[in-house]
Tab-separated table of C-alpha atoms in Angstrom:
chain	number	residue	atom	x	y	z
A	200	MET	CA	0.000	0.000	0.000
A	201	ALA	CA	1.460	3.341	-1.012
A	202	TYR	CA	0.941	6.339	1.228
A	203	ASN	CA	1.171	9.971	0.188
A	204	TYR	CA	1.819	11.192	3.736
A	205	GLY	CA	2.786	9.699	7.067
A	206	GLU	CA	-0.382	10.957	8.732
A	207	GLU	CA	-2.270	8.327	6.696
A	208	ILE	CA	-0.422	5.511	8.455
A	209	SER	CA	-1.860	3.928	11.536
A	210	TYR	CA	0.803	2.021	13.437
A	211	ASP	CA	1.458	0.394	16.754
A	212	TYR	CA	4.448	-1.242	18.365
A	213	HIS	CA	4.983	-4.519	20.196
A	214	LEU	CA	7.902	-6.566	21.408
A	215	ILE	CA	9.430	-8.705	18.671
A	216	LYS	CA	8.593	-12.402	19.013
A	217	PRO	CA	10.278	-15.427	17.386
A	218	GLY	CA	7.310	-15.708	14.996
A	219	ASP	CA	8.280	-12.350	13.450
A	220	PHE	CA	11.372	-13.846	11.785
A	221	THR	CA	9.807	-14.192	8.305
A	222	ALA	CA	8.195	-10.728	8.367
A	223	LEU	CA	11.538	-9.186	9.381
A	224	GLN	CA	13.223	-10.607	6.255
A	225	ALA	CA	11.194	-8.174	4.115
A	226	PHE	CA	12.356	-5.219	6.242
A	227	SER	CA	15.242	-3.048	5.036
A	228	CYS	CA	16.385	0.284	6.441
A	229	GLY	CA	19.185	0.612	3.880
A	230	ASN	CA	21.987	0.373	6.460
A	231	LYS	CA	23.781	-2.887	5.617
A	232	LYS	CA	25.049	-3.436	9.142
A	233	LEU	CA	21.623	-2.889	10.732
A	234	ASP	CA	19.831	-4.932	8.073
A	235	LYS	CA	22.271	-7.816	8.631
A	236	PHE	CA	21.647	-7.654	12.379
A	237	ILE	CA	17.855	-7.567	11.918
A	238	HIS	CA	17.820	-10.403	9.357
A	239	GLU	CA	20.458	-12.710	10.832
A	240	GLU	CA	21.072	-11.898	14.496
A	241	LEU	CA	17.869	-10.504	16.001
A	242	ILE	CA	16.128	-13.891	16.020
A	243	VAL	CA	18.347	-16.975	16.169
A	244	ASP	CA	17.099	-20.525	16.722
A	245	MET	CA	13.608	-19.175	17.474
A	246	GLU	CA	14.900	-16.951	20.278
A	247	VAL	CA	14.898	-13.157	20.269
A	248	ASN	CA	18.314	-11.629	20.954
A	249	THR	CA	17.856	-9.287	23.924
A	250	GLU	CA	21.564	-8.998	24.720
A	251	ASP	CA	21.683	-5.260	23.978
A	252	GLY	CA	18.041	-4.286	24.537
A	253	LEU	CA	14.385	-5.149	24.142
A	254	PRO	CA	13.527	-5.050	20.430
A	255	PHE	CA	10.177	-3.681	19.277
A	256	LYS	CA	8.545	-3.913	15.881
A	257	VAL	CA	6.654	-0.917	14.537
A	258	GLU	CA	3.817	-2.357	12.502
A	259	ASP	CA	1.430	-0.793	9.996
A	260	THR	CA	-1.982	-1.690	11.455
A	261	THR	CA	-3.568	-1.825	7.992
A	262	THR	CA	-1.041	-3.968	6.116
A	263	ARG	CA	0.582	-5.634	9.196
A	264	LYS	CA	3.951	-4.902	7.557
A	265	ILE	CA	6.893	-4.259	9.877
A	266	ILE	CA	7.903	-0.687	9.100
A	267	GLY	CA	10.332	-0.089	11.948
A	268	VAL	CA	12.588	-1.790	14.463
A	269	VAL	CA	13.506	-0.062	17.718
A	270	SER	CA	15.467	-1.489	20.621
A	271	LEU	CA	15.510	0.012	24.127
A	272	ALA	CA	17.776	-0.769	27.074
A	273	ALA	CA	18.512	0.461	30.567
A	274	SER	CA	21.678	2.508	30.477
A	275	GLY	CA	23.489	5.405	31.997
A	276	ILE	CA	25.724	8.288	31.157
A	277	ILE	CA	29.034	8.295	32.968
A	278	PHE	CA	29.546	11.796	34.314
A	279	LYS	CA	33.249	12.402	35.026
A	280	LEU	CA	34.701	15.627	36.310
A	281	ASP	CA	38.250	15.532	37.681
A	282	ASN	CA	38.203	12.793	40.368
A	283	TYR	CA	34.402	12.693	40.632
A	284	THR	CA	32.511	10.003	38.710
A	285	HIS	CA	28.752	9.448	38.755
A	286	VAL	CA	26.344	7.468	36.587
A	287	LEU	CA	23.286	9.378	35.394
A	288	PRO	CA	20.368	6.948	34.813
A	289	ALA	CA	19.223	6.737	31.204
A	290	ILE	CA	17.278	4.741	28.670
A	291	LYS	CA	19.242	3.841	25.575
A	292	ILE	CA	17.806	3.673	22.077
A	293	ASP	CA	20.122	0.961	20.839
A	294	VAL	CA	18.479	0.493	17.432
A	295	PHE	CA	16.235	2.886	15.535
A	296	ALA	CA	15.508	1.701	12.007
A	297	ILE	CA	12.690	2.648	9.649
A	298	ASP	CA	11.996	0.719	6.443
A	299	LYS	CA	13.370	2.491	3.338
A	300	GLU	CA	9.875	2.768	1.876
A	301	TYR	CA	8.818	4.959	4.832
A	302	GLN	CA	11.933	7.107	5.136
A	303	LYS	CA	11.699	10.713	3.945
A	304	LEU	CA	7.907	10.331	3.803
A	305	HIS	CA	6.543	13.740	4.768
A	306	TYR	CA	4.097	13.568	7.625
A	307	ASP	CA	1.555	15.855	5.925
A	308	LYS	CA	1.175	18.320	3.056
A	309	GLU	CA	2.067	21.263	5.310
A	310	SER	CA	5.408	19.679	6.208
A	311	GLU	CA	6.171	19.000	2.565
A	312	ASN	CA	5.859	22.683	1.752
A	313	SER	CA	7.791	23.934	4.781
A	314	ASP	CA	11.462	24.541	5.507
A	315	GLU	CA	10.897	22.652	8.779
A	316	HIS	CA	10.343	19.174	7.385
A	317	TYR	CA	8.517	16.695	9.569
A	318	TYR	CA	8.661	13.111	8.389
A	319	PHE	CA	6.863	9.926	9.354
A	320	SER	CA	10.115	8.739	10.980
A	321	ASP	CA	10.006	11.823	13.248
A	322	ASP	CA	6.538	10.737	14.380
A	323	VAL	CA	7.814	7.233	15.197
A	324	MET	CA	10.766	8.720	17.094
A	325	GLY	CA	8.331	10.919	19.044
A	326	THR	CA	6.289	7.837	19.946
A	327	PHE	CA	9.375	6.139	21.391
A	328	ILE	CA	10.532	9.282	23.194
A	329	LYS	CA	7.105	9.341	24.840
A	330	HIS	CA	7.450	5.624	25.656
A	331	CYS	CA	10.837	6.325	27.305
A	332	ARG	CA	9.338	9.220	29.237
A	333	ASP	CA	6.475	6.997	30.430
A	334	ILE	CA	9.007	4.429	31.670
A	335	ALA	CA	10.930	7.195	33.467
A	336	GLU	CA	7.774	8.534	35.114
A	337	GLU	CA	6.071	5.261	36.006
A	338	LYS	CA	8.504	2.344	36.100
A	339	ALA	CA	12.149	3.287	36.633
A	340	VAL	CA	14.041	6.492	37.250
A	341	ALA	CA	15.811	7.747	34.151
A	342	HIS	CA	16.780	11.327	33.499
A	343	TYR	CA	18.112	10.935	29.964
A	344	ILE	CA	17.662	9.119	26.695
A	345	VAL	CA	20.956	8.208	25.031
A	346	LEU	CA	21.881	6.863	21.628
A	347	TYR	CA	24.888	6.519	19.374
A	348	ALA	CA	24.106	8.182	16.042
A	349	ASP	CA	25.469	6.955	12.752
A	350	LYS	CA	27.118	9.944	11.034
A	351	GLU	CA	24.631	9.775	8.143
A	352	ALA	CA	21.641	9.865	10.516
A	353	LYS	CA	22.922	12.489	12.947
A	354	ARG	CA	20.887	15.317	11.411
A	355	PHE	CA	17.713	13.303	12.068
A	356	TYR	CA	18.549	13.034	15.777
A	357	VAL	CA	19.483	16.708	16.053
A	358	ARG	CA	16.132	17.570	14.447
A	359	ASN	CA	14.504	15.441	17.157
A	360	TYR	CA	16.222	17.421	19.956
A	361	PHE	CA	19.140	15.137	20.769
A	362	ASN	CA	22.409	16.853	21.709
A	363	ASP	CA	26.039	15.797	21.449
A	364	PHE	CA	27.528	14.536	24.702
A	365	ALA	CA	28.983	17.324	26.806
A	366	GLU	CA	32.706	17.230	27.590
A	367	TYR	CA	32.121	15.659	31.030
A	368	MET	CA	30.071	12.755	29.606
A	369	VAL	CA	32.095	9.623	28.869
A	370	LYS	CA	31.373	7.678	25.680
A	371	GLU	CA	30.919	3.890	25.895
A	372	LYS	CA	33.886	1.864	24.721
A	373	ASN	CA	32.362	-0.516	22.205
A	374	MET	CA	33.732	-1.467	18.778
A	375	GLU	CA	30.262	-1.499	17.187
A	376	ILE	CA	29.602	2.142	18.052
A	377	GLU	CA	33.135	3.520	17.986
A	378	ALA	CA	32.529	5.559	14.818
A	379	ASN	CA	29.113	6.815	15.979
A	380	ASP	CA	28.403	10.054	17.814
A	381	PRO	CA	27.086	9.810	21.394
A	382	MET	CA	23.957	11.904	21.855
A	383	TYR	CA	21.489	12.520	24.654
A	384	MET	CA	18.146	14.080	25.460
A	385	LYS	CA	17.174	15.170	28.962
A	386	ILE	CA	13.839	13.757	30.099
A	387	ASP	CA	12.235	16.418	32.233
A	388	TRP	CA	9.868	14.098	34.043
A	389	ASN	CA	9.051	16.642	36.745
A	390	GLN	CA	7.070	18.696	34.250
A	391	VAL	CA	3.977	17.437	32.499
């Protein structure tokens, strides 16, 4: 089904289950590394890989097609200043992938004709930011959302109000994310 605008798409999200393996094979975000992970490593021997986070599928409620994959994990930002070290509680967006067919899909006609583009992928990101905020308000204390942005996708995250790590924030040491930029968003859960 072809959509003209993202506002036409009704979607929901659920945890990925082993039975989603076949549907995930049709998914492609265009990033070879992420696609390989989603196709070959996310579900292995009928078990969902939750080593780095809980994976969710974003599903078109009309077509039942998987249009996004997002993984969330408990995390923290290491705050280091001179001899003082503290961990700031956070929720990590470990994977954020939208199917190529839905990328750069303007949310509505107004966005298409504006300098401030708003895409369907921005709406999905907003849904998961809200989900993280709900977790921080109702289930576990977290003051930040963190992620490691691929250089090509960094503009997307900046547009969605993520900031580069400040000088006192220590980046994770992990080969998979070494080339990516650490970013964060403060969750102000004291204000509604």
